[in-house]
PDB file of C-alpha atoms and ligand atoms in Angstrom:
ATOM      1  CA  MET A   1     126.868 132.854  50.191  1.00  0.00           C
ATOM      2  CA  GLU A   2     126.965 136.177  48.406  1.00  0.00           C
ATOM      3  CA  SER A   3     124.367 136.882  45.751  1.00  0.00           C
ATOM      4  CA  ARG A   4     127.268 138.071  43.556  1.00  0.00           C
ATOM      5  CA  ARG A   5     128.510 134.471  43.494  1.00  0.00           C
ATOM      6  CA  TRP A   6     125.025 133.264  42.473  1.00  0.00           C
ATOM      7  CA  ALA A   7     125.194 135.615  39.481  1.00  0.00           C
ATOM      8  CA  GLU A   8     128.707 134.408  38.594  1.00  0.00           C
ATOM      9  CA  VAL A   9     127.525 130.802  38.654  1.00  0.00           C
ATOM     10  CA  ASP A  10     124.530 131.726  36.456  1.00  0.00           C
ATOM     11  CA  ASP A  11     126.924 133.389  34.004  1.00  0.00           C
ATOM     12  CA  TYR A  12     129.137 130.289  33.999  1.00  0.00           C
ATOM     13  CA  PHE A  13     126.307 127.875  33.229  1.00  0.00           C
ATOM     14  CA  ASN A  14     124.561 130.260  30.844  1.00  0.00           C
ATOM     15  CA  GLY A  15     127.819 130.675  28.909  1.00  0.00           C
ATOM     16  CA  LEU A  16     128.263 126.908  28.623  1.00  0.00           C
ATOM     17  CA  LEU A  17     124.714 125.631  28.274  1.00  0.00           C
ATOM     18  CA  VAL A  18     122.472 128.458  27.078  1.00  0.00           C
ATOM     19  CA  GLY A  19     124.680 130.770  25.031  1.00  0.00           C
ATOM     20  CA  SER A  20     123.691 134.064  23.500  1.00  0.00           C
ATOM     21  CA  ASP A  21     120.940 134.292  20.966  1.00  0.00           C
ATOM     22  CA  PRO A  22     120.280 137.318  18.716  1.00  0.00           C
ATOM     23  CA  ALA A  23     116.469 137.187  18.962  1.00  0.00           C
ATOM     24  CA  LEU A  24     116.426 136.738  22.739  1.00  0.00           C
ATOM     25  CA  ASP A  25     119.158 139.326  23.309  1.00  0.00           C
ATOM     26  CA  ALA A  26     117.265 141.814  21.109  1.00  0.00           C
ATOM     27  CA  ALA A  27     114.014 141.057  22.955  1.00  0.00           C
ATOM     28  CA  VAL A  28     115.653 141.971  26.275  1.00  0.00           C
ATOM     29  CA  ALA A  29     117.341 145.068  24.808  1.00  0.00           C
ATOM     30  CA  ASP A  30     114.169 146.378  23.149  1.00  0.00           C
ATOM     31  CA  SER A  31     112.072 145.649  26.254  1.00  0.00           C
ATOM     32  CA  GLU A  32     114.519 147.667  28.340  1.00  0.00           C
ATOM     33  CA  ALA A  33     114.619 150.476  25.747  1.00  0.00           C
ATOM     34  CA  ALA A  34     110.815 150.620  25.825  1.00  0.00           C
ATOM     35  CA  GLY A  35     110.894 151.018  29.618  1.00  0.00           C
ATOM     36  CA  LEU A  36     109.512 147.585  30.533  1.00  0.00           C
ATOM     37  CA  PRO A  37     110.551 146.305  33.982  1.00  0.00           C
ATOM     38  CA  PRO A  38     113.324 143.641  33.895  1.00  0.00           C
ATOM     39  CA  HIS A  39     111.024 140.933  35.189  1.00  0.00           C
ATOM     40  CA  GLN A  40     111.598 138.329  32.486  1.00  0.00           C
ATOM     41  CA  VAL A  41     112.847 134.897  33.532  1.00  0.00           C
ATOM     42  CA  ALA A  42     116.626 134.374  33.609  1.00  0.00           C
ATOM     43  CA  PRO A  43     118.215 132.756  30.508  1.00  0.00           C
ATOM     44  CA  ASN A  44     118.730 129.388  32.232  1.00  0.00           C
ATOM     45  CA  GLN A  45     115.109 129.455  33.444  1.00  0.00           C
ATOM     46  CA  GLY A  46     113.907 130.317  29.940  1.00  0.00           C
ATOM     47  CA  LYS A  47     115.867 127.334  28.662  1.00  0.00           C
ATOM     48  CA  LEU A  48     114.312 125.199  31.393  1.00  0.00           C
ATOM     49  CA  LEU A  49     110.827 126.201  30.223  1.00  0.00           C
ATOM     50  CA  HIS A  50     111.858 125.365  26.667  1.00  0.00           C
ATOM     51  CA  LEU A  51     113.179 121.941  27.699  1.00  0.00           C
ATOM     52  CA  LEU A  52     110.080 121.201  29.780  1.00  0.00           C
ATOM     53  CA  ALA A  53     107.856 121.995  26.790  1.00  0.00           C
ATOM     54  CA  ARG A  54     109.949 119.715  24.581  1.00  0.00           C
ATOM     55  CA  ILE A  55     110.054 116.876  27.115  1.00  0.00           C
ATOM     56  CA  GLN A  56     106.308 117.298  27.416  1.00  0.00           C
ATOM     57  CA  GLY A  57     105.886 117.193  23.628  1.00  0.00           C
ATOM     58  CA  ALA A  58     103.697 120.277  24.059  1.00  0.00           C
ATOM     59  CA  ARG A  59     101.684 121.282  21.010  1.00  0.00           C
ATOM     60  CA  THR A  60      99.640 123.932  22.775  1.00  0.00           C
ATOM     61  CA  ILE A  61     100.947 126.329  25.401  1.00  0.00           C
ATOM     62  CA  LEU A  62      99.209 128.983  27.493  1.00  0.00           C
ATOM     63  CA  GLU A  63     101.255 131.731  29.109  1.00  0.00           C
ATOM     64  CA  ILE A  64      99.758 134.137  31.647  1.00  0.00           C
ATOM     65  CA  GLY A  65     101.980 137.247  31.782  1.00  0.00           C
ATOM     66  CA  THR A  66     103.862 138.097  28.564  1.00  0.00           C
ATOM     67  CA  LEU A  67     105.880 141.234  29.417  1.00  0.00           C
ATOM     68  CA  GLY A  68     108.208 141.680  26.375  1.00  0.00           C
ATOM     69  CA  GLY A  69     107.798 138.100  25.169  1.00  0.00           C
ATOM     70  CA  TYR A  70     111.124 136.724  26.442  1.00  0.00           C
ATOM     71  CA  SER A  71     109.726 133.549  28.026  1.00  0.00           C
ATOM     72  CA  THR A  72     107.189 133.426  25.179  1.00  0.00           C
ATOM     73  CA  ILE A  73     110.037 133.071  22.672  1.00  0.00           C
ATOM     74  CA  TRP A  74     111.678 130.300  24.691  1.00  0.00           C
ATOM     75  CA  LEU A  75     108.386 128.415  24.946  1.00  0.00           C
ATOM     76  CA  ALA A  76     107.223 128.993  21.361  1.00  0.00           C
ATOM     77  CA  ARG A  77     110.518 127.649  20.048  1.00  0.00           C
ATOM     78  CA  ALA A  78     109.673 124.293  21.603  1.00  0.00           C
ATOM     79  CA  LEU A  79     106.492 123.957  19.513  1.00  0.00           C
ATOM     80  CA  PRO A  80     106.125 121.936  16.327  1.00  0.00           C
ATOM     81  CA  PRO A  81     105.233 123.988  13.193  1.00  0.00           C
ATOM     82  CA  GLU A  82     101.507 123.363  13.701  1.00  0.00           C
ATOM     83  CA  GLY A  83     101.716 124.211  17.422  1.00  0.00           C
ATOM     84  CA  ARG A  84     100.075 127.175  19.126  1.00  0.00           C
ATOM     85  CA  LEU A  85     101.016 129.440  22.028  1.00  0.00           C
ATOM     86  CA  ILE A  86      98.579 131.966  23.461  1.00  0.00           C
ATOM     87  CA  SER A  87     100.019 134.518  25.876  1.00  0.00           C
ATOM     88  CA  LEU A  88      97.865 136.843  27.994  1.00  0.00           C
ATOM     89  CA  GLU A  89      99.039 140.348  28.856  1.00  0.00           C
ATOM     90  CA  ALA A  90      97.151 143.134  30.634  1.00  0.00           C
ATOM     91  CA  ASP A  91      99.369 146.018  29.534  1.00  0.00           C
ATOM     92  CA  PRO A  92      98.884 147.005  25.859  1.00  0.00           C
ATOM     93  CA  GLY A  93     102.360 148.619  25.775  1.00  0.00           C
ATOM     94  CA  HIS A  94     103.991 145.377  26.952  1.00  0.00           C
ATOM     95  CA  ALA A  95     101.962 143.411  24.412  1.00  0.00           C
ATOM     96  CA  GLU A  96     103.077 145.698  21.580  1.00  0.00           C
ATOM     97  CA  VAL A  97     106.766 145.268  22.477  1.00  0.00           C
ATOM     98  CA  ALA A  98     106.248 141.504  22.790  1.00  0.00           C
ATOM     99  CA  ARG A  99     104.582 141.249  19.378  1.00  0.00           C
ATOM    100  CA  ALA A 100     107.569 142.998  17.750  1.00  0.00           C
ATOM    101  CA  ASN A 101     110.033 140.762  19.610  1.00  0.00           C
ATOM    102  CA  ILE A 102     108.127 137.622  18.640  1.00  0.00           C
ATOM    103  CA  ARG A 103     107.891 138.705  14.999  1.00  0.00           C
ATOM    104  CA  ARG A 104     111.654 139.308  14.864  1.00  0.00           C
ATOM    105  CA  ALA A 105     112.184 135.837  16.354  1.00  0.00           C
ATOM    106  CA  GLY A 106     110.084 134.420  13.495  1.00  0.00           C
ATOM    107  CA  LEU A 107     107.481 132.992  15.888  1.00  0.00           C
ATOM    108  CA  HIS A 108     104.448 135.118  14.981  1.00  0.00           C
ATOM    109  CA  GLY A 109     102.975 132.181  13.023  1.00  0.00           C
ATOM    110  CA  VAL A 110     102.580 130.051  16.159  1.00  0.00           C
ATOM    111  CA  THR A 111     102.097 132.778  18.766  1.00  0.00           C
ATOM    112  CA  GLU A 112      99.164 134.975  19.710  1.00  0.00           C
ATOM    113  CA  ILE A 113      99.293 137.715  22.341  1.00  0.00           C
ATOM    114  CA  ARG A 114      95.884 138.569  23.790  1.00  0.00           C
ATOM    115  CA  THR A 115      95.665 141.921  25.535  1.00  0.00           C
ATOM    116  CA  GLY A 116      93.475 142.260  28.621  1.00  0.00           C
ATOM    117  CA  PHE A 117      93.231 141.091  32.199  1.00  0.00           C
ATOM    118  CA  ALA A 118      93.920 137.368  32.277  1.00  0.00           C
ATOM    119  CA  LEU A 119      90.853 136.629  34.399  1.00  0.00           C
ATOM    120  CA  GLU A 120      88.753 138.147  31.587  1.00  0.00           C
ATOM    121  CA  SER A 121      90.638 136.395  28.743  1.00  0.00           C
ATOM    122  CA  LEU A 122      90.676 132.931  30.345  1.00  0.00           C
ATOM    123  CA  PRO A 123      86.896 132.306  30.240  1.00  0.00           C
ATOM    124  CA  ARG A 124      86.969 133.195  26.524  1.00  0.00           C
ATOM    125  CA  LEU A 125      89.651 130.574  25.894  1.00  0.00           C
ATOM    126  CA  ALA A 126      87.389 128.013  27.569  1.00  0.00           C
ATOM    127  CA  GLU A 127      84.378 129.143  25.475  1.00  0.00           C
ATOM    128  CA  GLU A 128      86.509 128.747  22.353  1.00  0.00           C
ATOM    129  CA  GLY A 129      87.277 125.151  23.371  1.00  0.00           C
ATOM    130  CA  HIS A 130      91.028 125.496  23.913  1.00  0.00           C
ATOM    131  CA  SER A 131      93.019 122.873  25.768  1.00  0.00           C
ATOM    132  CA  PHE A 132      96.684 123.316  26.616  1.00  0.00           C
ATOM    133  CA  ASP A 133      99.547 120.876  27.181  1.00  0.00           C
ATOM    134  CA  LEU A 134     101.548 123.354  29.231  1.00  0.00           C
ATOM    135  CA  VAL A 135     100.487 126.429  31.223  1.00  0.00           C
ATOM    136  CA  PHE A 136     103.071 128.944  32.440  1.00  0.00           C
ATOM    137  CA  ILE A 137     101.710 131.260  35.147  1.00  0.00           C
ATOM    138  CA  ASP A 138     103.812 134.421  35.480  1.00  0.00           C
ATOM    139  CA  ALA A 139     101.566 137.481  35.929  1.00  0.00           C
ATOM    140  CA  ASP A 140     100.277 139.249  39.075  1.00  0.00           C
ATOM    141  CA  LYS A 141     100.732 136.881  42.011  1.00  0.00           C
ATOM    142  CA  PRO A 142      97.451 137.703  43.824  1.00  0.00           C
ATOM    143  CA  GLY A 143      95.796 136.315  40.689  1.00  0.00           C
ATOM    144  CA  ASN A 144      97.485 132.906  41.012  1.00  0.00           C
ATOM    145  CA  PRO A 145      94.605 131.070  42.760  1.00  0.00           C
ATOM    146  CA  GLY A 146      92.223 132.158  39.988  1.00  0.00           C
ATOM    147  CA  TYR A 147      94.767 131.273  37.302  1.00  0.00           C
ATOM    148  CA  LEU A 148      95.109 127.789  38.776  1.00  0.00           C
ATOM    149  CA  ASP A 149      91.352 127.330  38.619  1.00  0.00           C
ATOM    150  CA  TRP A 150      91.321 128.246  34.921  1.00  0.00           C
ATOM    151  CA  ALA A 151      94.472 126.242  34.172  1.00  0.00           C
ATOM    152  CA  LEU A 152      92.653 123.164  35.486  1.00  0.00           C
ATOM    153  CA  LYS A 153      89.640 123.903  33.264  1.00  0.00           C
ATOM    154  CA  LEU A 154      91.889 124.371  30.248  1.00  0.00           C
ATOM    155  CA  THR A 155      94.030 121.222  30.572  1.00  0.00           C
ATOM    156  CA  ARG A 156      93.712 117.444  30.483  1.00  0.00           C
ATOM    157  CA  PRO A 157      95.641 114.738  32.363  1.00  0.00           C
ATOM    158  CA  GLY A 158      99.283 114.829  31.291  1.00  0.00           C
ATOM    159  CA  ALA A 159      99.436 118.626  31.092  1.00  0.00           C
ATOM    160  CA  LEU A 160     102.035 120.563  33.032  1.00  0.00           C
ATOM    161  CA  ILE A 161     101.413 123.738  35.044  1.00  0.00           C
ATOM    162  CA  VAL A 162     104.430 125.882  35.966  1.00  0.00           C
ATOM    163  CA  ALA A 163     104.173 128.918  38.255  1.00  0.00           C
ATOM    164  CA  ASP A 164     107.089 131.327  38.676  1.00  0.00           C
ATOM    165  CA  ASN A 165     108.150 133.520  41.623  1.00  0.00           C
ATOM    166  CA  VAL A 166     106.675 131.406  44.391  1.00  0.00           C
ATOM    167  CA  VAL A 167     109.540 131.867  46.892  1.00  0.00           C
ATOM    168  CA  ARG A 168     109.789 135.656  46.908  1.00  0.00           C
ATOM    169  CA  ASP A 169     113.087 135.946  48.789  1.00  0.00           C
ATOM    170  CA  GLY A 170     111.821 133.344  51.269  1.00  0.00           C
ATOM    171  CA  GLU A 171     108.780 135.425  52.242  1.00  0.00           C
ATOM    172  CA  VAL A 172     106.537 132.532  51.195  1.00  0.00           C
ATOM    173  CA  VAL A 173     106.980 130.938  54.637  1.00  0.00           C
ATOM    174  CA  ASP A 174     105.532 134.015  56.390  1.00  0.00           C
ATOM    175  CA  ALA A 175     101.905 133.029  56.972  1.00  0.00           C
ATOM    176  CA  GLY A 176     101.130 136.486  58.380  1.00  0.00           C
ATOM    177  CA  SER A 177     102.660 138.434  55.496  1.00  0.00           C
ATOM    178  CA  ALA A 178     100.752 141.585  54.573  1.00  0.00           C
ATOM    179  CA  ASP A 179     102.037 141.301  50.997  1.00  0.00           C
ATOM    180  CA  PRO A 180      99.176 140.181  48.716  1.00  0.00           C
ATOM    181  CA  ARG A 181     101.746 138.631  46.340  1.00  0.00           C
ATOM    182  CA  VAL A 182     103.013 136.386  49.139  1.00  0.00           C
ATOM    183  CA  GLN A 183      99.449 135.487  50.112  1.00  0.00           C
ATOM    184  CA  GLY A 184      98.693 134.797  46.423  1.00  0.00           C
ATOM    185  CA  VAL A 185     101.512 132.283  46.034  1.00  0.00           C
ATOM    186  CA  ARG A 186     100.751 130.698  49.430  1.00  0.00           C
ATOM    187  CA  ARG A 187      97.075 130.210  48.553  1.00  0.00           C
ATOM    188  CA  PHE A 188      98.042 128.946  45.097  1.00  0.00           C
ATOM    189  CA  THR A 189     100.433 126.362  46.563  1.00  0.00           C
ATOM    190  CA  GLU A 190      97.876 125.242  49.151  1.00  0.00           C
ATOM    191  CA  LEU A 191      95.271 124.770  46.398  1.00  0.00           C
ATOM    192  CA  VAL A 192      97.784 122.783  44.318  1.00  0.00           C
ATOM    193  CA  ALA A 193      98.606 120.617  47.344  1.00  0.00           C
ATOM    194  CA  ALA A 194      94.952 119.893  48.095  1.00  0.00           C
ATOM    195  CA  HIS A 195      93.863 119.194  44.526  1.00  0.00           C
ATOM    196  CA  PRO A 196      93.209 115.498  43.828  1.00  0.00           C
ATOM    197  CA  ARG A 197      94.245 115.811  40.152  1.00  0.00           C
ATOM    198  CA  LEU A 198      97.608 117.500  40.697  1.00  0.00           C
ATOM    199  CA  SER A 199     100.975 115.983  41.552  1.00  0.00           C
ATOM    200  CA  ALA A 200     103.421 118.774  42.305  1.00  0.00           C
ATOM    201  CA  THR A 201     106.700 119.943  43.687  1.00  0.00           C
ATOM    202  CA  ALA A 202     108.392 123.301  44.266  1.00  0.00           C
ATOM    203  CA  LEU A 203     112.016 124.268  43.766  1.00  0.00           C
ATOM    204  CA  GLN A 204     113.958 127.214  45.159  1.00  0.00           C
ATOM    205  CA  THR A 205     116.296 128.994  42.764  1.00  0.00           C
ATOM    206  CA  VAL A 206     119.132 131.483  43.214  1.00  0.00           C
ATOM    207  CA  GLY A 207     121.041 133.357  40.517  1.00  0.00           C
ATOM    208  CA  GLY A 208     121.351 136.659  38.714  1.00  0.00           C
ATOM    209  CA  LYS A 209     117.641 137.275  39.398  1.00  0.00           C
ATOM    210  CA  GLY A 210     118.011 136.751  43.153  1.00  0.00           C
ATOM    211  CA  TYR A 211     116.287 134.183  45.378  1.00  0.00           C
ATOM    212  CA  ASP A 212     113.017 132.785  44.135  1.00  0.00           C
ATOM    213  CA  GLY A 213     111.551 129.553  42.797  1.00  0.00           C
ATOM    214  CA  PHE A 214     108.754 127.822  40.974  1.00  0.00           C
ATOM    215  CA  VAL A 215     106.028 125.242  41.357  1.00  0.00           C
ATOM    216  CA  LEU A 216     105.717 122.403  38.850  1.00  0.00           C
ATOM    217  CA  ALA A 217     102.381 120.553  38.813  1.00  0.00           C
ATOM    218  CA  LEU A 218     101.382 117.629  36.633  1.00  0.00           C
ATOM    219  CA  VAL A 219      97.680 117.273  35.873  1.00  0.00           C
ATOM    220  CA  THR A 220      96.769 113.645  36.548  1.00  0.00           C
ATOM    221  CA  ASP A 221      93.630 111.525  36.250  1.00  0.00           C
ATOM    222  CA  GLY A 222      93.485 111.402  40.043  1.00  0.00           C
ATOM    223  CA  SER A 223      95.070 107.999  40.515  1.00  0.00           C
ATOM    224  CA  PRO A 224      97.872 107.941  43.124  1.00  0.00           C
ATOM    225  CA  PHE A 225     101.400 107.451  41.791  1.00  0.00           C
TER     226      PHE A 225
HETATM  227  C1  LIG B 301     106.768 138.815  35.470  1.00  0.00           C
HETATM  228  S1  LIG B 301     106.133 139.641  34.077  1.00  0.00           S
HETATM  229  C2  LIG B 301     106.106 138.347  32.862  1.00  0.00           C
HETATM  230  C3  LIG B 301     107.472 137.932  32.434  1.00  0.00           C
HETATM  231  C4  LIG B 301     107.498 137.017  31.246  1.00  0.00           C
HETATM  232  N1  LIG B 301     106.706 135.810  31.481  1.00  0.00           N
HETATM  233  C5  LIG B 301     108.928 136.620  30.948  1.00  0.00           C
HETATM  234  O1  LIG B 301     109.479 135.801  31.706  1.00  0.00           O
HETATM  235  O2  LIG B 301     109.493 137.116  29.940  1.00  0.00           O
HETATM  236  C6  LIG B 301     104.420 139.805  34.471  1.00  0.00           C
HETATM  237  C7  LIG B 301     103.571 140.375  33.366  1.00  0.00           C
HETATM  238  O3  LIG B 301     102.206 140.108  33.715  1.00  0.00           O
HETATM  239  C8  LIG B 301     101.430 141.213  33.347  1.00  0.00           C
HETATM  240  N2  LIG B 301     100.215 141.214  34.166  1.00  0.00           N
HETATM  241  C9  LIG B 301     100.048 141.695  35.428  1.00  0.00           C
HETATM  242  N3  LIG B 301      98.805 141.500  35.836  1.00  0.00           N
HETATM  243  C10 LIG B 301      98.138 140.907  34.818  1.00  0.00           C
HETATM  244  C11 LIG B 301      96.803 140.465  34.627  1.00  0.00           C
HETATM  245  N4  LIG B 301      95.896 140.610  35.585  1.00  0.00           N
HETATM  246  N5  LIG B 301      96.484 139.878  33.448  1.00  0.00           N
HETATM  247  C12 LIG B 301      97.413 139.717  32.481  1.00  0.00           C
HETATM  248  N6  LIG B 301      98.688 140.130  32.601  1.00  0.00           N
HETATM  249  C13 LIG B 301      99.048 140.715  33.756  1.00  0.00           C
HETATM  250  C14 LIG B 301     102.325 142.419  33.596  1.00  0.00           C
HETATM  251  O4  LIG B 301     101.886 143.539  32.853  1.00  0.00           O
HETATM  252  C15 LIG B 301     103.698 141.876  33.166  1.00  0.00           C
HETATM  253  O5  LIG B 301     103.942 142.194  31.825  1.00  0.00           O
END
């Protein structure tokens, strides 16, 4: 199957089920104009994150990897008025673009972008006593095992952990890969699989953004389902 057809199918479903949205369209346009890489989730995946947060009834969301705030907007829109989303971003330029995009979307009241390396910001969130209903992991992939460790410290049973880009064009099955991103998602998935308080699955995706996928993990109290 040609990847062109994947993109056509994405366009078909996005046209019917996602639609265009001025704040999200402007976030993508301004991110591109500012020279950010086009690494935001696809529209249908952004909508999936939004639906997951709503199904979850999430009141607190942690995002690791903001870029221009595209997925942040999708997630923050799922929050109730008193909800809170904290997004961690290493690059101050990305964070600045994201803050402007989030302000234009009217979500600055519920959203905070923290600039700095996630592995330095995460311990501070724990010190401050935060707990999150949903964690979206979408930053540097070698960091994923560490992000999982912190996600577990910052959640309670019933929370959902979502990690993006775990398939990497199928490279995830290459145990000998020299790519630290592949090794990061492999180690992450192995840690998820072995953890007694996680019940998880992984899905492959194709579309306008190519061939990739995500892991979904529910934090449990350890009892078997
Ligand atoms: C794939 S992009 C995020 C896309 C965004 N979640 C979206 O879908 O709109 C990854 C982002 O993570 C940031 N990043 C990379 N390493 C990081 C780190 N160690 N700590 C925090 N952010 C990091 C990058 O600067 C980049 O903006």
